[in-house]
PDB file of C-alpha atoms in Angstrom:
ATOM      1  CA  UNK M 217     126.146 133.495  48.015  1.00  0.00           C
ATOM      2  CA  UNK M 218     127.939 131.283  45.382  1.00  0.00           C
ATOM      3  CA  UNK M 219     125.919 128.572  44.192  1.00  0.00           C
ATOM      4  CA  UNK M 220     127.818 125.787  42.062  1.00  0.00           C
ATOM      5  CA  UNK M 221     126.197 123.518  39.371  1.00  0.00           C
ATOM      6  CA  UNK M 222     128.324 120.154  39.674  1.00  0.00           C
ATOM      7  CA  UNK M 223     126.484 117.864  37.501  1.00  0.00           C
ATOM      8  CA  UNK M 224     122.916 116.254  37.286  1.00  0.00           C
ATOM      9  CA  UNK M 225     121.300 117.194  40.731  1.00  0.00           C
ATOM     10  CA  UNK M 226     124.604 118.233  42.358  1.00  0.00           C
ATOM     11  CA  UNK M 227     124.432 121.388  43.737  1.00  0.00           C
ATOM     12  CA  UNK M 228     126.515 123.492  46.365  1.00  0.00           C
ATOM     13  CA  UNK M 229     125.767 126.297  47.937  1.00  0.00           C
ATOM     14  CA  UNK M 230     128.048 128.855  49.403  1.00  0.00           C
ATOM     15  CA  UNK M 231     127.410 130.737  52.215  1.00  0.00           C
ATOM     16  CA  UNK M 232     129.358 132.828  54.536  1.00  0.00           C
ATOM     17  CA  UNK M 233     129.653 130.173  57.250  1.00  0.00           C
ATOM     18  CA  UNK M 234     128.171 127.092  55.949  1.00  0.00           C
ATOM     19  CA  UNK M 235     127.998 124.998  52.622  1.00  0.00           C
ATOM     20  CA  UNK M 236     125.709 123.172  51.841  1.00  0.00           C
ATOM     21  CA  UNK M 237     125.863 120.122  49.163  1.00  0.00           C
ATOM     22  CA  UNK M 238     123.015 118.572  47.416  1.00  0.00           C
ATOM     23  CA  UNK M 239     122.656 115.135  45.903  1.00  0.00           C
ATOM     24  CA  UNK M 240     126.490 115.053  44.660  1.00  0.00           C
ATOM     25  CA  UNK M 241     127.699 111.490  42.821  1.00  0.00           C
ATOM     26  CA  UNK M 242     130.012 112.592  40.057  1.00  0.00           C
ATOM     27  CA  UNK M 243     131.534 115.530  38.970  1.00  0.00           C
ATOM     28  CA  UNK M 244     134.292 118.014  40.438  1.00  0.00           C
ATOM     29  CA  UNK M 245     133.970 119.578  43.493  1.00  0.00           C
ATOM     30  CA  UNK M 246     135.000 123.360  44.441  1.00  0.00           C
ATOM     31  CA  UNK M 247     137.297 123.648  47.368  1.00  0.00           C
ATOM     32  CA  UNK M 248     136.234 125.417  50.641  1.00  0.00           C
ATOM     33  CA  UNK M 249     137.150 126.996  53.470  1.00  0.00           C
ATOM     34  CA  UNK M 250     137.971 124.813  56.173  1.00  0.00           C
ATOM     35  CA  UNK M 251     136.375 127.157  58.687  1.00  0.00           C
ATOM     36  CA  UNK M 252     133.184 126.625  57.576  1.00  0.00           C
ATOM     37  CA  UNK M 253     130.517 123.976  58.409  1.00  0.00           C
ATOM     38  CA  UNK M 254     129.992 121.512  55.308  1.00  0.00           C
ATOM     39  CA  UNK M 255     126.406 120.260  55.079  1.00  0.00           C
ATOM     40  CA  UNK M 256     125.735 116.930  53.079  1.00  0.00           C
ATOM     41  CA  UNK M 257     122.209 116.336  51.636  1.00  0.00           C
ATOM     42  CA  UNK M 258     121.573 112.858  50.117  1.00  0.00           C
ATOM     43  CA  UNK M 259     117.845 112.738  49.393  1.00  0.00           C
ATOM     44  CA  UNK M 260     117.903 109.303  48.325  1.00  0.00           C
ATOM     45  CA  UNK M 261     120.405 105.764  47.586  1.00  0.00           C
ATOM     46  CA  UNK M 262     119.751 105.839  43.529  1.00  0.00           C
ATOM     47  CA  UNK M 263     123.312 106.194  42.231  1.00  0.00           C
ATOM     48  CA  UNK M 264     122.666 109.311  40.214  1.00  0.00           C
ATOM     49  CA  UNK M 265     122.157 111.201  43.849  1.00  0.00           C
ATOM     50  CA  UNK M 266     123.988 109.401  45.965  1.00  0.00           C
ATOM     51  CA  UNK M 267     127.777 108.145  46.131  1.00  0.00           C
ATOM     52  CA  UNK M 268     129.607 106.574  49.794  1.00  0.00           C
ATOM     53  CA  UNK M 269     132.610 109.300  48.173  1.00  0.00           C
ATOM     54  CA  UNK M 270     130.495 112.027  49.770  1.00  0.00           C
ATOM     55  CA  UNK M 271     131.827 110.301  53.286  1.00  0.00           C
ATOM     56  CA  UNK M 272     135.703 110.868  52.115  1.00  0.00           C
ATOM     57  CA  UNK M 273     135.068 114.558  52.687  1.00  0.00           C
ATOM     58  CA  UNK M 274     135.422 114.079  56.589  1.00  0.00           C
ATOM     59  CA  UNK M 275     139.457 114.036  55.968  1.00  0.00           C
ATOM     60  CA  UNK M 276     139.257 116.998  54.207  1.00  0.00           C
ATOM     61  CA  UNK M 277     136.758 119.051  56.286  1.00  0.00           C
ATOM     62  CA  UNK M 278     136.916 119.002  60.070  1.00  0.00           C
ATOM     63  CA  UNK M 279     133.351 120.490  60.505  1.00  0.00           C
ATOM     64  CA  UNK M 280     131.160 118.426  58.690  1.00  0.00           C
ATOM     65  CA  UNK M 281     127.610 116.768  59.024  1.00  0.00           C
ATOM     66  CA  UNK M 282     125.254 114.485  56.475  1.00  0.00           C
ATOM     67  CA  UNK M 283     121.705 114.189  55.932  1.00  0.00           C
ATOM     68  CA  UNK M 284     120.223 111.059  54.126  1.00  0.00           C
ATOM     69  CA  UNK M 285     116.701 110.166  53.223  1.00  0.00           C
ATOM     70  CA  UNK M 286     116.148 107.166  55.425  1.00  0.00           C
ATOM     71  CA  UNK M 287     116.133 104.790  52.069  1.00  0.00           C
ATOM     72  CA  UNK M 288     119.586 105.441  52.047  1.00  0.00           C
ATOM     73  CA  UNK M 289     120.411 102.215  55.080  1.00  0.00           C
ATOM     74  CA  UNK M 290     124.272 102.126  56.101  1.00  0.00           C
ATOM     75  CA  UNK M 291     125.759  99.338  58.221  1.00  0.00           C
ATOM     76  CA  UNK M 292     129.654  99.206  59.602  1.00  0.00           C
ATOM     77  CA  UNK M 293     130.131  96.142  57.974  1.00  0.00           C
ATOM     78  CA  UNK M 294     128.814  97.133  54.631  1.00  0.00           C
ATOM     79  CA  UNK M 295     131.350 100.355  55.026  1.00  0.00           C
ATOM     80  CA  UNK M 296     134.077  98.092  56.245  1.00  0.00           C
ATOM     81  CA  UNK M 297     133.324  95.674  52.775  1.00  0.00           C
ATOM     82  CA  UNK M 298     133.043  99.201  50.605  1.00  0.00           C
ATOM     83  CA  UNK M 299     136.576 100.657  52.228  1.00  0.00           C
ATOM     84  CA  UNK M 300     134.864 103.074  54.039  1.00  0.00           C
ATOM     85  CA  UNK M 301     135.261 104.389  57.561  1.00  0.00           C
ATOM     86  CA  UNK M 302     132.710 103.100  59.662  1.00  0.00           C
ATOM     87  CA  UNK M 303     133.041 106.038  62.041  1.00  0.00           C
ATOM     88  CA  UNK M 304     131.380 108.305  59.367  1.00  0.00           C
ATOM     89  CA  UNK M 305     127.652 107.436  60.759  1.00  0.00           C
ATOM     90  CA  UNK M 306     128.459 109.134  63.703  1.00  0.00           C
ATOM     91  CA  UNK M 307     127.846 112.225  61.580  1.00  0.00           C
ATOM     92  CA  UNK M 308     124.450 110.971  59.906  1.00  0.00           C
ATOM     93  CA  UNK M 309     121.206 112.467  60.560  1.00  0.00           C
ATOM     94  CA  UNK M 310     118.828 110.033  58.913  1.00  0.00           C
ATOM     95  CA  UNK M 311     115.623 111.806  57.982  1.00  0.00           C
ATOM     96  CA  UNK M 312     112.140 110.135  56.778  1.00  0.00           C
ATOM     97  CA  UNK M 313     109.521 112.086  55.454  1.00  0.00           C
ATOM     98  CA  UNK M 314     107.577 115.110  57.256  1.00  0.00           C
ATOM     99  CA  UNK M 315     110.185 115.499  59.721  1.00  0.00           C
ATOM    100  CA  UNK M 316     112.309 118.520  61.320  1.00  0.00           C
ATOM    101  CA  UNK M 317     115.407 118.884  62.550  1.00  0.00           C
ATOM    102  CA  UNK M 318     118.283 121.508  63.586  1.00  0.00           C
ATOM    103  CA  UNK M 319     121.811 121.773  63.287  1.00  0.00           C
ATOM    104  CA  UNK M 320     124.364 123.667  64.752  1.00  0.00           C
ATOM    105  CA  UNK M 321     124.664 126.038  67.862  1.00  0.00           C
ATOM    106  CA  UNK M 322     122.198 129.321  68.129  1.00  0.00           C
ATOM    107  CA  UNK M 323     124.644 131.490  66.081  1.00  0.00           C
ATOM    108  CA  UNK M 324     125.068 128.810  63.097  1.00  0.00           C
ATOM    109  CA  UNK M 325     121.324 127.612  63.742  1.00  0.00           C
ATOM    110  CA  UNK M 326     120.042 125.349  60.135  1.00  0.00           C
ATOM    111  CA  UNK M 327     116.648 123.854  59.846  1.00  0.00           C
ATOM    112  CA  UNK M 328     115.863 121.130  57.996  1.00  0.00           C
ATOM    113  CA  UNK M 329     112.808 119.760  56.649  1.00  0.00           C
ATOM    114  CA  UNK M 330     111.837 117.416  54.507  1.00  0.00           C
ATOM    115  CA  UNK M 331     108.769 116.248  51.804  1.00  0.00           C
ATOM    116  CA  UNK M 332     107.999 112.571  50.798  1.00  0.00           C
ATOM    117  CA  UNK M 333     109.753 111.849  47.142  1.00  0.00           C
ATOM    118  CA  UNK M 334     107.348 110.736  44.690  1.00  0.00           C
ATOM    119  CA  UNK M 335     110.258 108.347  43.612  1.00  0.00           C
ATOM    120  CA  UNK M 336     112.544 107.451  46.534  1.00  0.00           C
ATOM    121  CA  UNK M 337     113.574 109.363  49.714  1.00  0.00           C
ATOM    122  CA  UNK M 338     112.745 112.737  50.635  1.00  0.00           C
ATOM    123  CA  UNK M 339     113.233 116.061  49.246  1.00  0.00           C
ATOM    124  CA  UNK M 340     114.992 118.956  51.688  1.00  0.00           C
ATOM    125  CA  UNK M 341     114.210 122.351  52.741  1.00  0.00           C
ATOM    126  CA  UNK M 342     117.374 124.089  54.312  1.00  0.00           C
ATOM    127  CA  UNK M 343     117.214 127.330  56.176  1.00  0.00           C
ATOM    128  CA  UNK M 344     120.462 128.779  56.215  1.00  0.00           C
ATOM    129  CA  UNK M 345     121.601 132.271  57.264  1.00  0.00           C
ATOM    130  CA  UNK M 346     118.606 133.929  56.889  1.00  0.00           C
ATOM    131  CA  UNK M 347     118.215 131.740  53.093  1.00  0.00           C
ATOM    132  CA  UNK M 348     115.904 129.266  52.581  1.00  0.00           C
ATOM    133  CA  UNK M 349     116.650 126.279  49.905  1.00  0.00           C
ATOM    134  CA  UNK M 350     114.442 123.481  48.505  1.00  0.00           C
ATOM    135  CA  UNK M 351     115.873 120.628  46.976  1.00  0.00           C
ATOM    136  CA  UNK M 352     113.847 118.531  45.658  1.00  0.00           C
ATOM    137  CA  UNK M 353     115.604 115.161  44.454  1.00  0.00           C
ATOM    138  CA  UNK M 354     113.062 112.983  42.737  1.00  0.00           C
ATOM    139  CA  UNK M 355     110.104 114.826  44.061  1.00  0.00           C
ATOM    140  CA  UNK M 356     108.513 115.000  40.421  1.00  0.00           C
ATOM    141  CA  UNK M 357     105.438 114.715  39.123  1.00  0.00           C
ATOM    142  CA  UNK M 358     106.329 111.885  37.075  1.00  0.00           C
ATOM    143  CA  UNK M 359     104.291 110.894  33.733  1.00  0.00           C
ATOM    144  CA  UNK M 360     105.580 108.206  32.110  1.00  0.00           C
ATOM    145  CA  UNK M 361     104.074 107.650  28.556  1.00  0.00           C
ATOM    146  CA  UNK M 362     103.267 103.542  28.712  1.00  0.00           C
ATOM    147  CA  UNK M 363     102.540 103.427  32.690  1.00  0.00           C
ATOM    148  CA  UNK M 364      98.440 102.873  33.676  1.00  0.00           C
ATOM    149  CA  UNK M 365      96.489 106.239  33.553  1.00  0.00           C
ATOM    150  CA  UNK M 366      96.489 104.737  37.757  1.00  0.00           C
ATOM    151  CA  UNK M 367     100.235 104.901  37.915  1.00  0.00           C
ATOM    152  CA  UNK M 368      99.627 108.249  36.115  1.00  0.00           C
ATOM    153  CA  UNK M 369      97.012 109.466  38.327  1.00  0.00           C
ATOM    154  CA  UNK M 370      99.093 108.392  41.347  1.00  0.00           C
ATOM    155  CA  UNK M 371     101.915 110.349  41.009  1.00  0.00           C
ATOM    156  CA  UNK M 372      99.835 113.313  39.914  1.00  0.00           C
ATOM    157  CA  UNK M 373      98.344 113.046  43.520  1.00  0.00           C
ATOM    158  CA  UNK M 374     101.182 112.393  45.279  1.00  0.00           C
ATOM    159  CA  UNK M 375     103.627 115.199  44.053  1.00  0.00           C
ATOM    160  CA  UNK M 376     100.686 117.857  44.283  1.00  0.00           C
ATOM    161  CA  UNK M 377      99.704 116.951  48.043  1.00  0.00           C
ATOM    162  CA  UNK M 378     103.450 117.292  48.910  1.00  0.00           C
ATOM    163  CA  UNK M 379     103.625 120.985  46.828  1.00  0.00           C
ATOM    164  CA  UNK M 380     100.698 122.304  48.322  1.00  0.00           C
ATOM    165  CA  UNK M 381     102.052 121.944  51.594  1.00  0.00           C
ATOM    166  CA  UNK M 382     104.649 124.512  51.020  1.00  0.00           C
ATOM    167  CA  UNK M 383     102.263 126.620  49.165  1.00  0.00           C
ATOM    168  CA  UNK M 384     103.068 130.246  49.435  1.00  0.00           C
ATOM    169  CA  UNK M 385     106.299 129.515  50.661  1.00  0.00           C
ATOM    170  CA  UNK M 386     109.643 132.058  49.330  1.00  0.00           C
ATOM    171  CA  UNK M 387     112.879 130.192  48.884  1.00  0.00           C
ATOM    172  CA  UNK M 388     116.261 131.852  47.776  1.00  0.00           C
ATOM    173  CA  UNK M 389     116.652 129.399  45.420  1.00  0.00           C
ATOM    174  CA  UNK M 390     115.079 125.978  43.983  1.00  0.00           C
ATOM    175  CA  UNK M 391     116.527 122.882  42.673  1.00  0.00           C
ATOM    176  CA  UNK M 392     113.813 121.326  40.739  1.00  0.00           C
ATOM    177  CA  UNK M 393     113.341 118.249  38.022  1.00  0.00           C
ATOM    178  CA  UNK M 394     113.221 119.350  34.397  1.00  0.00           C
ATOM    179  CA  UNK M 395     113.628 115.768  33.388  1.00  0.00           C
ATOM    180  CA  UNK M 396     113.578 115.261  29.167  1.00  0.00           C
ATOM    181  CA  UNK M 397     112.891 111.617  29.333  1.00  0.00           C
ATOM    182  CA  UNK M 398     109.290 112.632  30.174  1.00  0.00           C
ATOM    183  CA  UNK M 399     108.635 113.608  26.588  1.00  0.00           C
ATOM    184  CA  UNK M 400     105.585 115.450  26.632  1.00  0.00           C
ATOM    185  CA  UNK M 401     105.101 115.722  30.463  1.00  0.00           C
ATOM    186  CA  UNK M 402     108.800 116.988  31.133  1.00  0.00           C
ATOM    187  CA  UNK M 403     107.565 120.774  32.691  1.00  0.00           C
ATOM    188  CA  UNK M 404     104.848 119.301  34.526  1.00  0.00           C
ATOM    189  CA  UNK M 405     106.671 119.260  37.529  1.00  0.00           C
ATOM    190  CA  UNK M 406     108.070 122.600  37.357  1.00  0.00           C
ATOM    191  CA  UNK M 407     104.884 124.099  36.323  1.00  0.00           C
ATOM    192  CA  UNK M 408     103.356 122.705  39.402  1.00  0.00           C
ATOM    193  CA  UNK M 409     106.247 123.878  41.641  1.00  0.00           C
ATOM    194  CA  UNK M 410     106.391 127.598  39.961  1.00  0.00           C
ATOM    195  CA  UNK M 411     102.657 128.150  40.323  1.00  0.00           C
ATOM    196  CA  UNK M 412     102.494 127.416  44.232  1.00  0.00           C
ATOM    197  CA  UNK M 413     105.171 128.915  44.963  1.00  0.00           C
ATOM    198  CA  UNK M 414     107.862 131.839  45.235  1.00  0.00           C
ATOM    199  CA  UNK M 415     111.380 131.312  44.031  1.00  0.00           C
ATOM    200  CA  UNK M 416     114.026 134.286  43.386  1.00  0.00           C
ATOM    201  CA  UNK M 417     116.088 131.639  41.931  1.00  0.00           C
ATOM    202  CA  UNK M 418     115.103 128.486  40.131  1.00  0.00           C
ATOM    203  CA  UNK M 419     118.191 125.767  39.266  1.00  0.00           C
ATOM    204  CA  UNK M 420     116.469 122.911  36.308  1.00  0.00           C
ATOM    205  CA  UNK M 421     117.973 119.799  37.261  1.00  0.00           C
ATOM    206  CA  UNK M 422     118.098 116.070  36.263  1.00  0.00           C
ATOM    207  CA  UNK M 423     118.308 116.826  32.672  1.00  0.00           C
ATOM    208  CA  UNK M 424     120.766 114.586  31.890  1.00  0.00           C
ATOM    209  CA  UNK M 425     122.822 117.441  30.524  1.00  0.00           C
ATOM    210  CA  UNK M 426     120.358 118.460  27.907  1.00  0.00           C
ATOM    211  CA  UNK M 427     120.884 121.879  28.518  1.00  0.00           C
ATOM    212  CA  UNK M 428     118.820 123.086  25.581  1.00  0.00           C
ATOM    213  CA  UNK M 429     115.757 121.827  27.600  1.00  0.00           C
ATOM    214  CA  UNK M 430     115.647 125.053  29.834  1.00  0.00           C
ATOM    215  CA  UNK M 431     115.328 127.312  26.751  1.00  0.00           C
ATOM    216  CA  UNK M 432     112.869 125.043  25.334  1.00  0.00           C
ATOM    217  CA  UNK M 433     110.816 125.376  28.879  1.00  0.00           C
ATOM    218  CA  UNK M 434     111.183 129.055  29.038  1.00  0.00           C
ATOM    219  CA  UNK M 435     108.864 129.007  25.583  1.00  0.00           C
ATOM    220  CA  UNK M 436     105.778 127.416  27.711  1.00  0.00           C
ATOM    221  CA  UNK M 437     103.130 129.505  28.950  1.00  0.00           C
ATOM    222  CA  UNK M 438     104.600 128.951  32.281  1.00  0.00           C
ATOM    223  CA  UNK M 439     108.124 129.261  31.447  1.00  0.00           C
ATOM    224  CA  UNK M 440     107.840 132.516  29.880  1.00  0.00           C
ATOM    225  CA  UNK M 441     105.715 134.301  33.126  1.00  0.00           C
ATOM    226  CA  UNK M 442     109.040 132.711  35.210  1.00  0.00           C
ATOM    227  CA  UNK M 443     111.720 133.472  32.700  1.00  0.00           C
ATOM    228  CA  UNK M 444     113.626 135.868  35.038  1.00  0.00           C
ATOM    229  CA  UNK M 445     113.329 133.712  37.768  1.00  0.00           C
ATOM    230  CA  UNK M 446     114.896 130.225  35.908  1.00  0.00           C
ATOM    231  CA  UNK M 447     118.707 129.899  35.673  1.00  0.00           C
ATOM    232  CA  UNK M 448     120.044 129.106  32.681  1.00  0.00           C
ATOM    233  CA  UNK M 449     122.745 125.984  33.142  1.00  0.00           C
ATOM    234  CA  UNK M 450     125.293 125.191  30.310  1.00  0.00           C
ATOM    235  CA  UNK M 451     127.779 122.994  31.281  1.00  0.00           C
ATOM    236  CA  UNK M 452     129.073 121.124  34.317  1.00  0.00           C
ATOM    237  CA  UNK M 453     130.970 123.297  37.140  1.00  0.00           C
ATOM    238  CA  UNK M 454     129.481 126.529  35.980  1.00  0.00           C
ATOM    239  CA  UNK M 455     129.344 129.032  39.130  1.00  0.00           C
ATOM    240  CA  UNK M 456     126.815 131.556  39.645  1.00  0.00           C
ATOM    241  CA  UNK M 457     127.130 134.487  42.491  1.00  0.00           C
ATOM    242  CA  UNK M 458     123.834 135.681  43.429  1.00  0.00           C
TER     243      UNK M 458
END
């Protein structure tokens, strides 16, 4: 398994007969074999997850399939307006929150699942190939430093109802917020996450490329009991073969 750090959230993973593509809007993307089954997660329409390029990749790859959080709303005339084929929704799964769906004959057989985002959208579970992946787009427990204690309290609520309901759960790897513009409150999120669940490989995202922010993490109480679990990122495009 080759998983590839594109940039922000932007993920892909590897596998031997799928890959499958998280949140992509900028960056470069690896080439891959044209055999395999390309999987297309968009948890949500903000434009640093979310990009109608992602629908170009249809030329390129014959065996191809999207999933969008259902905030994400395409229409044949707005692709038509954007120069974009229209023809593309025919390979959309649109997903709200809570549900479940499969993909793909027995022998190629991917589940996906999904949370409600604290923020927008959804975040994904993936079962793959005997590997299970959560992404969790803006899933966050987000504390923002001038909101009401309520707004506070709120999202505190939220995120933690939607965590423990894949308490206990293993995944293969993680995608999950480390987000510096929360100050104080960035790990809260991730501390959350770590503590109610099992990872053998956690991916910081949304960091805005400040890197330096998983080293600082790994110095929390938290961080340091999950150290060997946490992947450290450095730069954009940076491959890791697990």
């Amino acid at each position: 398994m080759k998983i590839t750090y594109i940039a922000h959230s932007g993920f892909c993973v590897d596998l031997e007969k799928h890959v499958l593509l998280f949140d992509y809007f900028t960056g470069e993307l690896p080439s891959w074999d044209k055999e395999k089954t390309i999987l297309v997660f968009a948890s949500h329409k903000h434009q640093d997850h979310f990009s109608l390029r992602i629908l170009e990749l249809r030329k390129e790859y014959p065996h191809i399939h999207y999933f969008f959080g259902n905030d994400i709303k395409l229409k044949p005339d707005y692709l038509l307006r954007k120069k974009a084929d229209p023809e593309a929704l025919s390979d959309v799964t649109v997903m709200k929150a809570h549900e479940q769906t499969g993909y793909g004959g027995e022998s190629q057989a991917v589940t996906v699942r999904t949370l409600k985002s604290t923020d927008e959208g959804v975040a994904f579970l993936v079962e793959a190939e005997g590997k299970t992946f959560y992404h969790a787009g803006d899933l966050n427990w987000w504390h923002w430093e001038g909101e009401p204690a309520s707004w506070n309290r709120n999202m505190e609520t939220g995120f933690r109802r939607e965590i423990d309901s894949i308490a206990g759960k293993r995944f293969d790897a993680a995608f999950v917020p480390l987000d510096p513009r929360l100050e104080a409150a960035y790990g809260l999120g991730m501390d959350y996450f770590l503590q109610k669940t099992s990872a053998t490989h956690v991916f910081p995202m949304h960091m805005w490329e400040e890197y330096g922010y998983i080293s600082k993490y790994k110095e929390t109480q938290t961080g340091r009991q999950h150290a060997a679990q946490i992947v450290d990122i450095s730069r954009r495009g940076e491959e890791f073969m697990l």
